[in-house]
Amino acid sequence: MTITLKDPYHIPQQQTSKSSTDDDADNTGDTSSPAAWAAASSSLSLASLNPDIAYSVRSSGDGPFPKILPALKMLSATVYYKYDIMRRAPHAISAYAGLRIRPLRVIPKRLPRRIIDNAGYLYSKSNNLKADADAGVDSSSDDDKHASNTIPDLDENVIDDYVLNVSFSPTFSLRNNAATAEVNLWGEDKTRWNAMAKLNLPSYNGSAAVNKKKKQLITFVRASCKVFLPFTAVSSLTFTPSYDPNALIYPLSCQLTGESGAGRTSAVLNLNIDDPTLSLIHQLDDRNVIAPEISLHTAKIMYNWTTQLASGILRTRVDPTSAIQVTWVDKAGAGRWVTDFKLPLEGSAGPLAADIRVQRQFVF
């Protein structure tokens, strides 16, 4: 269970600006004044706390049904409640099902057995050599270096390295009586390739459909494929095409990511027709990562800085033409603190007014 409470003493920035321009005001817009704290304390209620509760139940171990359905590795359900959406009932319910399938067990029925055995043998052999190399052991013998093309027949356990992971996450909104779902596909290594699709599911009220208008089935599709290169400067390229039918200008976009051989620097070219951007991500040390981002359409530059702390993370985003935003996530007992700090850099003739929001999440 995760409970998030709003800062009850936070006063909107519009009210602060209004009170600061009134000479006769009693300083109610200043959250640091005793009058503001007294006024907020007198009206303290569930509406001012605005509780956000998420209660989750999930399976553990090898899955809920290891003997009946061994491919089902995880099953979970979550109920969401937010006070300002539906005060007397949960506003959404979601579920998650994770499957781990070995499709190559079916292929030997259609292809020669030797083809599958060869692929499995070479994959297993490369993994063993890589593990020995990492451990500093030279496991290659003269026979292995000058091995012939004779590949021994292997059992089906070798093919178990080839897996297909599938996750299905449906969500039903009780407020809008609408259902959506997200489907994910990936292999043994999710960074090598993966695919994701968001769908609109039919909603029913009894035996009749609630929405008579025909909905678009697919709302978003994204895929990713990583290709390794034999170069030191650029060791890999990742292609991430996506399709968004609700985009303002063009539904298709693509993102290209190049990573250096050391893995400390990456360049990301986001070919989005609406706002194409180029980002350079560099890891300064084990704790600090900088990521400047430039818009290819407007030449606007954004600066991002992420710092890993002993008990949390600190994210800083600077827009020289707009504002500075800092998010501090700090782990605490049975939950975490989330602090958002925003300092506008324009639109204020007087002193700069910062917006600070504090959230406390409880996890049981």
XYZ file of C-alpha atoms in Angstrom, residues 236-242 253-259 266-273 275-281 292-297:
35
model
C 26.327 0.484 -30.306
C 23.378 2.105 -32.076
C 19.815 1.861 -30.845
C 16.861 2.480 -33.163
C 13.555 3.322 -31.498
C 10.689 3.992 -33.950
C 7.252 4.884 -32.621
C 8.841 9.394 -35.174
C 12.198 7.756 -34.541
C 14.943 8.052 -31.962
C 18.592 7.186 -32.632
C 20.945 6.586 -29.708
C 24.687 6.135 -30.068
C 26.763 4.925 -27.113
C 25.532 8.745 -25.264
C 24.059 10.911 -28.003
C 20.288 10.823 -28.539
C 18.724 12.207 -31.732
C 14.955 12.398 -31.386
C 13.475 12.759 -34.884
C 10.097 13.987 -33.739
C 8.438 16.147 -36.399
C 9.947 19.151 -31.887
C 13.158 17.317 -32.911
C 15.871 17.392 -30.244
C 19.503 16.376 -29.812
C 20.731 15.323 -26.362
C 24.207 14.527 -25.080
C 24.267 12.383 -21.937
C 22.146 19.113 -22.206
C 19.342 19.069 -24.749
C 18.927 21.356 -27.772
C 15.831 21.789 -29.894
C 16.612 21.514 -33.601
C 13.522 23.568 -34.414
